[in-house]
């Protein structure tokens, strides 16, 4: 991944000592919540919690006094309100930093590392686990982790050099397999090596040599059974490189070392994948086969293959093999003509192809491997590079140096006695552009086992989800069957390396955290609410801060919706908003305006200006838009124009919902409208009662951040970063958001903090963190003294880079606002793309599952399958709807606020009940969820030509000889301040 190194500047840099240590302090524990359902818990002051008796406090940090900078300023000096506040929670004038993760200075230090990107993974330690959580009802769950016994053999690594060099892993594996077949009993000393398909080979014990060259002859299997064989000769050199330290791995698993020995883990992973790589089609960390379950057609020449994911992981219980079920889209191994007919959805044998048909075929088949069928047993394979613009009957090519021309039809008839029946179709081009060969479509068949990596359409996605969606009990059974079928106890490679795998799911201690009480408006019949099994509703409740909508208009883009139907729908929606606690004018500013989707910009500007004229210059507060169910780019175009050009807050409704008016649908839409207008639907009762530990005591801002990347195949369109931040305290419910475009597939958020030179004002500071901190201060009258940063979408391999780069940006953004302003930071990574699944211990016990058969919302796990020393946990905060629930994985990388395990787990779970768009707890903490929504929304802001030409570089602009990223159009100020992405 490209990583931009931070340039040297006059800005103070974060210096992180190499001996970082997380010093624990006494922390506040939230009071127990009443669970009898009769009423909210009584309000009382938070109290201190003692350390668990079995956990000793580490010695205090020697550098504590220097935590805030060169001058060693105490934290009292930061506890200053910018102006008087009427908030119920007062700022405590006391030191807020009892201890921190370690010595952090806002200056240059001789023993530290200057921030840019990490030069060593040992430059800092992640936050250690402060203990285990105790809050909640204890229970047992099963996890799809299988205990792996650590081998007691030496693992050796050898470098592999194959000459001539081979690009294909499959060919590499075939070469090494032939080497092992020929020399295992002689030169290899009876060793059975595992091979990664590239440059490394591993053995249990040493080979009889440190360096040796072998000559391997490989016969091509593409040439058929009875035809002439092509034989190729390769030189293979094996050279000893290193011995993996298994003692180091044992110490790490026992919690005696902080750094994981990645080399040893990688070897064990490759060993356990070796046999499956031969049996199945390996893709990433998963294996697929049409034999595991019968493939299901997805349409347009695609089918779904079932498979399984496999990865070895270090956990508290020791080595664990994580096994999960997987599905993926593959190209059907059809004759090419049949594939094209499915792709186009029409008969291609009798009708000529249009230009658009050719473009679609070329796009679908480029890079796909095909095999010829016109040569009997000779099934040579080729990769498609293009499609001819002429039909086969018109194609000619030179057959000798005298430029004697021959038609493709004649050539195939004379050379192979093959008569081309459908000469009106174009030919496939195979080979490179300089020397492209022609293959008639009817002489080719798609090779089996090719994964489809391009974007699926909605119909294909729906079909794939039907295959992948499994009830928890069925998924658990399939996982167990997979483990039994893989028979690791009979795996010759596992035996060779001394690895033993359990066939039982891991039983794990879990806790079910209580749901939080929610506060609604005093004028409703129900002023407080305790959700049941992750759900509640708006009956007898009113939004705690319902907004007023006086000036609104409606635009109808759906031909099938008549004006009377649209008017009836708008009336029903206005009534629902009023019932829910908003003040909503029942009459629009102008009559409902009907327009065609292709004239979206013209129609929006007409409604905007007509409304302004009617209201004598007062702007519209809300635009309702009725869209066709299948509206193509209309939704994105509408949002782009409204939010970056006109400054309109909009709410879109599909035609199917307009015709079938559902009370539940209208209630959910009213929730979205209220927060888009700047209101709150509900807040945590503990928040307004000032009872949330390490949130309620001092002004606290909660950030969410995410980066969305372009889809596969789009090789230059930008990635989109989004950051949201809470704008109310102590409620922490309203979030403002900012978005920016950055380099293609860049994960580090580049615009968190930035400086630039102004010819008049000199160096100017800016960036998303700085802007959101200023916005918080304007909204609350106070500056944040604590930052909680939830970062979504980061893989484990990027933890260090993201933490170092983005923590530094947070530090600089704070320091740019005020000297020595360094609020305490807790940095948490949120992961959903993992393969850990949790199952009820007894599926028949209805009290331990929700309606879908999944584990109950609030189930948290921080032992056994979690990291041996670091501060992570799995939390299933939502009730399942269908399929198997996926818990979110939270990893606290940095914690200066000294959260207890209960503190961060309860806070995260409780926040999941504040999601604005529905009356359900959600699966990911809302700030991270909102950041994802904002980043997804911002992709619509790219100019249409940027999206259309993304594969040809439309998303990049060239400046100064280097490719830069074209910035997104700016959000209008009134849009920035509200939750426009909801």
PDB file of N, CA and C in Angstrom, residues 57-133:
ATOM      1  N   UNK A  57      -1.083  -3.483  40.292  1.00  0.00           N
ATOM      2  CA  UNK A  57      -0.891  -2.252  39.536  1.00  0.00           C
ATOM      3  C   UNK A  57       0.553  -2.139  39.110  1.00  0.00           C
ATOM      4  N   UNK A  58       0.802  -1.820  37.851  1.00  0.00           N
ATOM      5  CA  UNK A  58       2.168  -1.585  37.419  1.00  0.00           C
ATOM      6  C   UNK A  58       2.725  -0.353  38.113  1.00  0.00           C
ATOM      7  N   UNK A  59       4.043  -0.230  38.197  1.00  0.00           N
ATOM      8  CA  UNK A  59       4.624   0.952  38.825  1.00  0.00           C
ATOM      9  C   UNK A  59       4.278   2.191  38.030  1.00  0.00           C
ATOM     10  N   UNK A  60       4.177   3.345  38.702  1.00  0.00           N
ATOM     11  CA  UNK A  60       3.829   4.571  37.974  1.00  0.00           C
ATOM     12  C   UNK A  60       4.898   4.939  36.971  1.00  0.00           C
ATOM     13  N   UNK A  61       4.455   5.614  35.895  1.00  0.00           N
ATOM     14  CA  UNK A  61       5.387   5.999  34.840  1.00  0.00           C
ATOM     15  C   UNK A  61       6.355   7.049  35.333  1.00  0.00           C
ATOM     16  N   UNK A  62       7.619   6.849  35.015  1.00  0.00           N
ATOM     17  CA  UNK A  62       8.642   7.809  35.419  1.00  0.00           C
ATOM     18  C   UNK A  62       8.478   9.126  34.686  1.00  0.00           C
ATOM     19  N   UNK A  63       7.865   9.106  33.521  1.00  0.00           N
ATOM     20  CA  UNK A  63       7.788  10.303  32.699  1.00  0.00           C
ATOM     21  C   UNK A  63       6.423  10.972  32.780  1.00  0.00           C
ATOM     22  N   UNK A  64       5.650  10.643  33.825  1.00  0.00           N
ATOM     23  CA  UNK A  64       4.290  11.144  33.878  1.00  0.00           C
ATOM     24  C   UNK A  64       4.259  12.669  33.838  1.00  0.00           C
ATOM     25  N   UNK A  65       5.178  13.304  34.508  1.00  0.00           N
ATOM     26  CA  UNK A  65       5.187  14.758  34.581  1.00  0.00           C
ATOM     27  C   UNK A  65       5.418  15.419  33.250  1.00  0.00           C
ATOM     28  N   UNK A  66       5.996  14.671  32.292  1.00  0.00           N
ATOM     29  CA  UNK A  66       6.298  15.260  31.001  1.00  0.00           C
ATOM     30  C   UNK A  66       5.251  14.900  29.960  1.00  0.00           C
ATOM     31  N   UNK A  67       4.134  14.325  30.395  1.00  0.00           N
ATOM     32  CA  UNK A  67       3.125  13.798  29.481  1.00  0.00           C
ATOM     33  C   UNK A  67       2.629  14.836  28.469  1.00  0.00           C
ATOM     34  N   UNK A  68       2.501  16.100  28.904  1.00  0.00           N
ATOM     35  CA  UNK A  68       1.828  17.066  28.047  1.00  0.00           C
ATOM     36  C   UNK A  68       2.757  17.935  27.242  1.00  0.00           C
ATOM     37  N   UNK A  69       4.054  17.796  27.408  1.00  0.00           N
ATOM     38  CA  UNK A  69       4.928  18.614  26.578  1.00  0.00           C
ATOM     39  C   UNK A  69       6.192  18.960  27.307  1.00  0.00           C
ATOM     40  N   UNK A  70       6.930  19.871  26.761  1.00  0.00           N
ATOM     41  CA  UNK A  70       8.225  20.201  27.340  1.00  0.00           C
ATOM     42  C   UNK A  70       8.082  20.735  28.754  1.00  0.00           C
ATOM     43  N   UNK A  71       7.024  21.505  28.994  1.00  0.00           N
ATOM     44  CA  UNK A  71       6.903  22.171  30.284  1.00  0.00           C
ATOM     45  C   UNK A  71       6.294  21.331  31.368  1.00  0.00           C
ATOM     46  N   UNK A  72       5.827  20.134  31.049  1.00  0.00           N
ATOM     47  CA  UNK A  72       5.212  19.274  32.059  1.00  0.00           C
ATOM     48  C   UNK A  72       3.980  19.904  32.668  1.00  0.00           C
ATOM     49  N   UNK A  73       3.121  20.506  31.836  1.00  0.00           N
ATOM     50  CA  UNK A  73       1.933  21.187  32.345  1.00  0.00           C
ATOM     51  C   UNK A  73       0.961  20.189  32.949  1.00  0.00           C
ATOM     52  N   UNK A  74       0.339  20.576  34.048  1.00  0.00           N
ATOM     53  CA  UNK A  74      -0.662  19.709  34.654  1.00  0.00           C
ATOM     54  C   UNK A  74      -1.984  19.848  33.906  1.00  0.00           C
ATOM     55  N   UNK A  75      -2.795  18.809  34.042  1.00  0.00           N
ATOM     56  CA  UNK A  75      -4.016  18.782  33.244  1.00  0.00           C
ATOM     57  C   UNK A  75      -5.054  19.778  33.732  1.00  0.00           C
ATOM     58  N   UNK A  76      -4.902  20.329  34.993  1.00  0.00           N
ATOM     59  CA  UNK A  76      -5.885  21.318  35.448  1.00  0.00           C
ATOM     60  C   UNK A  76      -5.954  22.503  34.494  1.00  0.00           C
ATOM     61  N   UNK A  77      -4.829  22.806  33.862  1.00  0.00           N
ATOM     62  CA  UNK A  77      -4.772  23.992  33.024  1.00  0.00           C
ATOM     63  C   UNK A  77      -5.588  23.821  31.740  1.00  0.00           C
ATOM     64  N   UNK A  78      -5.976  22.585  31.428  1.00  0.00           N
ATOM     65  CA  UNK A  78      -6.793  22.357  30.241  1.00  0.00           C
ATOM     66  C   UNK A  78      -8.276  22.364  30.566  1.00  0.00           C
ATOM     67  N   UNK A  79      -8.622  22.278  31.870  1.00  0.00           N
ATOM     68  CA  UNK A  79     -10.033  22.169  32.262  1.00  0.00           C
ATOM     69  C   UNK A  79     -10.684  23.540  32.255  1.00  0.00           C
ATOM     70  N   UNK A  80     -10.760  24.145  31.095  1.00  0.00           N
ATOM     71  CA  UNK A  80     -11.286  25.499  30.983  1.00  0.00           C
ATOM     72  C   UNK A  80     -12.457  25.490  30.017  1.00  0.00           C
ATOM     73  N   UNK A  81     -13.581  26.026  30.421  1.00  0.00           N
ATOM     74  CA  UNK A  81     -14.717  26.167  29.518  1.00  0.00           C
ATOM     75  C   UNK A  81     -14.505  27.413  28.667  1.00  0.00           C
ATOM     76  N   UNK A  82     -14.823  27.309  27.380  1.00  0.00           N
ATOM     77  CA  UNK A  82     -14.642  28.449  26.490  1.00  0.00           C
ATOM     78  C   UNK A  82     -15.647  29.558  26.821  1.00  0.00           C
ATOM     79  N   UNK A  83     -16.852  29.177  27.225  1.00  0.00           N
ATOM     80  CA  UNK A  83     -17.823  30.156  27.717  1.00  0.00           C
ATOM     81  C   UNK A  83     -18.787  29.409  28.628  1.00  0.00           C
ATOM     82  N   UNK A  84     -19.551  30.124  29.455  1.00  0.00           N
ATOM     83  CA  UNK A  84     -20.433  29.430  30.403  1.00  0.00           C
ATOM     84  C   UNK A  84     -21.380  28.480  29.687  1.00  0.00           C
ATOM     85  N   UNK A  85     -21.618  27.342  30.325  1.00  0.00           N
ATOM     86  CA  UNK A  85     -22.484  26.328  29.726  1.00  0.00           C
ATOM     87  C   UNK A  85     -23.634  26.026  30.661  1.00  0.00           C
ATOM     88  N   UNK A  86     -24.783  25.763  30.083  1.00  0.00           N
ATOM     89  CA  UNK A  86     -25.953  25.403  30.883  1.00  0.00           C
ATOM     90  C   UNK A  86     -26.101  23.903  31.008  1.00  0.00           C
ATOM     91  N   UNK A  87     -25.066  23.163  30.630  1.00  0.00           N
ATOM     92  CA  UNK A  87     -25.134  21.701  30.665  1.00  0.00           C
ATOM     93  C   UNK A  87     -25.305  21.210  32.096  1.00  0.00           C
ATOM     94  N   UNK A  88     -26.016  20.079  32.282  1.00  0.00           N
ATOM     95  CA  UNK A  88     -26.191  19.543  33.639  1.00  0.00           C
ATOM     96  C   UNK A  88     -24.906  18.976  34.218  1.00  0.00           C
ATOM     97  N   UNK A  89     -23.957  18.584  33.361  1.00  0.00           N
ATOM     98  CA  UNK A  89     -22.701  18.018  33.847  1.00  0.00           C
ATOM     99  C   UNK A  89     -21.670  19.123  33.943  1.00  0.00           C
ATOM    100  N   UNK A  90     -21.002  19.217  35.054  1.00  0.00           N
ATOM    101  CA  UNK A  90     -19.973  20.240  35.229  1.00  0.00           C
ATOM    102  C   UNK A  90     -18.613  19.641  35.003  1.00  0.00           C
ATOM    103  N   UNK A  91     -17.678  20.488  34.614  1.00  0.00           N
ATOM    104  CA  UNK A  91     -16.319  20.030  34.381  1.00  0.00           C
ATOM    105  C   UNK A  91     -15.602  19.928  35.704  1.00  0.00           C
ATOM    106  N   UNK A  92     -15.047  18.778  35.970  1.00  0.00           N
ATOM    107  CA  UNK A  92     -14.328  18.568  37.221  1.00  0.00           C
ATOM    108  C   UNK A  92     -12.960  19.232  37.141  1.00  0.00           C
ATOM    109  N   UNK A  93     -12.648  20.106  38.088  1.00  0.00           N
ATOM    110  CA  UNK A  93     -11.349  20.777  38.085  1.00  0.00           C
ATOM    111  C   UNK A  93     -10.363  19.946  38.901  1.00  0.00           C
ATOM    112  N   UNK A  94      -9.890  18.928  38.227  1.00  0.00           N
ATOM    113  CA  UNK A  94      -8.954  18.008  38.866  1.00  0.00           C
ATOM    114  C   UNK A  94      -8.109  17.382  37.786  1.00  0.00           C
ATOM    115  N   UNK A  95      -6.970  16.807  38.146  1.00  0.00           N
ATOM    116  CA  UNK A  95      -6.155  16.147  37.119  1.00  0.00           C
ATOM    117  C   UNK A  95      -6.941  15.005  36.498  1.00  0.00           C
ATOM    118  N   UNK A  96      -6.982  14.975  35.162  1.00  0.00           N
ATOM    119  CA  UNK A  96      -7.744  13.928  34.495  1.00  0.00           C
ATOM    120  C   UNK A  96      -6.854  12.805  34.006  1.00  0.00           C
ATOM    121  N   UNK A  97      -5.569  12.995  34.058  1.00  0.00           N
ATOM    122  CA  UNK A  97      -4.668  11.954  33.567  1.00  0.00           C
ATOM    123  C   UNK A  97      -3.889  11.362  34.725  1.00  0.00           C
ATOM    124  N   UNK A  98      -4.442  10.300  35.288  1.00  0.00           N
ATOM    125  CA  UNK A  98      -3.710   9.623  36.351  1.00  0.00           C
ATOM    126  C   UNK A  98      -2.475   8.933  35.807  1.00  0.00           C
ATOM    127  N   UNK A  99      -2.598   8.413  34.616  1.00  0.00           N
ATOM    128  CA  UNK A  99      -1.474   7.731  33.966  1.00  0.00           C
ATOM    129  C   UNK A  99      -1.806   7.607  32.507  1.00  0.00           C
ATOM    130  N   UNK A 100      -0.860   7.195  31.736  1.00  0.00           N
ATOM    131  CA  UNK A 100      -1.088   7.056  30.304  1.00  0.00           C
ATOM    132  C   UNK A 100      -0.419   5.810  29.800  1.00  0.00           C
ATOM    133  N   UNK A 101      -0.566   5.582  28.489  1.00  0.00           N
ATOM    134  CA  UNK A 101       0.085   4.421  27.886  1.00  0.00           C
ATOM    135  C   UNK A 101       1.589   4.477  28.029  1.00  0.00           C
ATOM    136  N   UNK A 102       2.123   5.622  28.219  1.00  0.00           N
ATOM    137  CA  UNK A 102       3.567   5.712  28.316  1.00  0.00           C
ATOM    138  C   UNK A 102       4.007   7.141  28.190  1.00  0.00           C
ATOM    139  N   UNK A 103       5.249   7.332  27.878  1.00  0.00           N
ATOM    140  CA  UNK A 103       5.795   8.668  27.757  1.00  0.00           C
ATOM    141  C   UNK A 103       5.521   9.199  26.371  1.00  0.00           C
ATOM    142  N   UNK A 104       4.690  10.215  26.301  1.00  0.00           N
ATOM    143  CA  UNK A 104       4.388  10.820  25.024  1.00  0.00           C
ATOM    144  C   UNK A 104       4.736  12.287  25.125  1.00  0.00           C
ATOM    145  N   UNK A 105       5.560  12.761  24.228  1.00  0.00           N
ATOM    146  CA  UNK A 105       5.970  14.147  24.276  1.00  0.00           C
ATOM    147  C   UNK A 105       5.592  14.855  22.997  1.00  0.00           C
ATOM    148  N   UNK A 106       5.286  16.140  23.128  1.00  0.00           N
ATOM    149  CA  UNK A 106       5.038  16.952  21.956  1.00  0.00           C
ATOM    150  C   UNK A 106       6.296  17.699  21.583  1.00  0.00           C
ATOM    151  N   UNK A 107       7.350  16.997  21.430  1.00  0.00           N
ATOM    152  CA  UNK A 107       8.604  17.624  21.067  1.00  0.00           C
ATOM    153  C   UNK A 107       9.560  16.572  20.597  1.00  0.00           C
ATOM    154  N   UNK A 108      10.791  16.945  20.357  1.00  0.00           N
ATOM    155  CA  UNK A 108      11.771  15.998  19.865  1.00  0.00           C
ATOM    156  C   UNK A 108      12.488  15.383  21.053  1.00  0.00           C
ATOM    157  N   UNK A 109      12.707  14.104  20.998  1.00  0.00           N
ATOM    158  CA  UNK A 109      13.386  13.421  22.079  1.00  0.00           C
ATOM    159  C   UNK A 109      14.446  12.494  21.553  1.00  0.00           C
ATOM    160  N   UNK A 110      15.497  12.339  22.285  1.00  0.00           N
ATOM    161  CA  UNK A 110      16.614  11.536  21.794  1.00  0.00           C
ATOM    162  C   UNK A 110      16.321  10.061  21.816  1.00  0.00           C
ATOM    163  N   UNK A 111      15.458   9.634  22.737  1.00  0.00           N
ATOM    164  CA  UNK A 111      15.199   8.196  22.830  1.00  0.00           C
ATOM    165  C   UNK A 111      13.917   7.788  22.147  1.00  0.00           C
ATOM    166  N   UNK A 112      13.298   8.700  21.441  1.00  0.00           N
ATOM    167  CA  UNK A 112      12.030   8.374  20.802  1.00  0.00           C
ATOM    168  C   UNK A 112      12.171   8.259  19.307  1.00  0.00           C
ATOM    169  N   UNK A 113      11.017   8.048  18.660  1.00  0.00           N
ATOM    170  CA  UNK A 113      10.988   7.936  17.205  1.00  0.00           C
ATOM    171  C   UNK A 113      10.082   9.016  16.674  1.00  0.00           C
ATOM    172  N   UNK A 114      10.594   9.806  15.742  1.00  0.00           N
ATOM    173  CA  UNK A 114       9.796  10.885  15.193  1.00  0.00           C
ATOM    174  C   UNK A 114       8.719  10.325  14.293  1.00  0.00           C
ATOM    175  N   UNK A 115       7.542  10.905  14.424  1.00  0.00           N
ATOM    176  CA  UNK A 115       6.393  10.373  13.704  1.00  0.00           C
ATOM    177  C   UNK A 115       6.454  10.643  12.213  1.00  0.00           C
ATOM    178  N   UNK A 116       6.290   9.629  11.437  1.00  0.00           N
ATOM    179  CA  UNK A 116       6.053   9.713  10.015  1.00  0.00           C
ATOM    180  C   UNK A 116       5.226   8.488   9.761  1.00  0.00           C
ATOM    181  N   UNK A 117       5.845   7.427   9.302  1.00  0.00           N
ATOM    182  CA  UNK A 117       5.218   6.119   9.416  1.00  0.00           C
ATOM    183  C   UNK A 117       6.235   5.233  10.109  1.00  0.00           C
ATOM    184  N   UNK A 118       5.810   4.126  10.708  1.00  0.00           N
ATOM    185  CA  UNK A 118       6.703   3.389  11.590  1.00  0.00           C
ATOM    186  C   UNK A 118       7.894   2.795  10.856  1.00  0.00           C
ATOM    187  N   UNK A 119       9.050   2.929  11.472  1.00  0.00           N
ATOM    188  CA  UNK A 119      10.231   2.278  10.927  1.00  0.00           C
ATOM    189  C   UNK A 119      10.397   0.902  11.539  1.00  0.00           C
ATOM    190  N   UNK A 120       9.722   0.658  12.636  1.00  0.00           N
ATOM    191  CA  UNK A 120       9.805  -0.641  13.290  1.00  0.00           C
ATOM    192  C   UNK A 120       8.529  -0.892  14.042  1.00  0.00           C
ATOM    193  N   UNK A 121       8.061  -2.124  13.996  1.00  0.00           N
ATOM    194  CA  UNK A 121       6.854  -2.475  14.735  1.00  0.00           C
ATOM    195  C   UNK A 121       7.106  -2.479  16.235  1.00  0.00           C
ATOM    196  N   UNK A 122       8.355  -2.391  16.639  1.00  0.00           N
ATOM    197  CA  UNK A 122       8.682  -2.402  18.063  1.00  0.00           C
ATOM    198  C   UNK A 122       8.785  -0.981  18.626  1.00  0.00           C
ATOM    199  N   UNK A 123       8.376   0.019  17.830  1.00  0.00           N
ATOM    200  CA  UNK A 123       8.494   1.388  18.284  1.00  0.00           C
ATOM    201  C   UNK A 123       7.444   1.747  19.329  1.00  0.00           C
ATOM    202  N   UNK A 124       6.407   0.932  19.467  1.00  0.00           N
ATOM    203  CA  UNK A 124       5.445   1.146  20.535  1.00  0.00           C
ATOM    204  C   UNK A 124       4.725  -0.161  20.813  1.00  0.00           C
ATOM    205  N   UNK A 125       4.160  -0.243  21.992  1.00  0.00           N
ATOM    206  CA  UNK A 125       3.337  -1.395  22.350  1.00  0.00           C
ATOM    207  C   UNK A 125       1.885  -0.962  22.363  1.00  0.00           C
ATOM    208  N   UNK A 126       1.016  -1.826  21.880  1.00  0.00           N
ATOM    209  CA  UNK A 126      -0.401  -1.530  21.969  1.00  0.00           C
ATOM    210  C   UNK A 126      -0.846  -1.606  23.425  1.00  0.00           C
ATOM    211  N   UNK A 127      -2.012  -1.010  23.685  1.00  0.00           N
ATOM    212  CA  UNK A 127      -2.535  -0.996  25.048  1.00  0.00           C
ATOM    213  C   UNK A 127      -2.685  -2.424  25.572  1.00  0.00           C
ATOM    214  N   UNK A 128      -2.104  -2.732  26.734  1.00  0.00           N
ATOM    215  CA  UNK A 128      -2.274  -4.075  27.306  1.00  0.00           C
ATOM    216  C   UNK A 128      -3.666  -4.229  27.906  1.00  0.00           C
ATOM    217  N   UNK A 129      -4.087  -5.463  28.021  1.00  0.00           N
ATOM    218  CA  UNK A 129      -5.402  -5.726  28.607  1.00  0.00           C
ATOM    219  C   UNK A 129      -5.389  -5.324  30.080  1.00  0.00           C
ATOM    220  N   UNK A 130      -6.329  -4.456  30.516  1.00  0.00           N
ATOM    221  CA  UNK A 130      -6.305  -3.992  31.910  1.00  0.00           C
ATOM    222  C   UNK A 130      -6.963  -4.962  32.876  1.00  0.00           C
ATOM    223  N   UNK A 131      -7.392  -6.086  32.400  1.00  0.00           N
ATOM    224  CA  UNK A 131      -8.140  -7.039  33.211  1.00  0.00           C
ATOM    225  C   UNK A 131      -9.306  -7.528  32.377  1.00  0.00           C
ATOM    226  N   UNK A 132     -10.122  -8.394  32.940  1.00  0.00           N
ATOM    227  CA  UNK A 132     -11.261  -8.947  32.218  1.00  0.00           C
ATOM    228  C   UNK A 132     -12.553  -8.344  32.741  1.00  0.00           C
ATOM    229  N   UNK A 133     -13.546  -8.229  31.849  1.00  0.00           N
ATOM    230  CA  UNK A 133     -14.821  -7.664  32.233  1.00  0.00           C
ATOM    231  C   UNK A 133     -15.575  -8.558  33.206  1.00  0.00           C
TER     232      UNK A 133
END
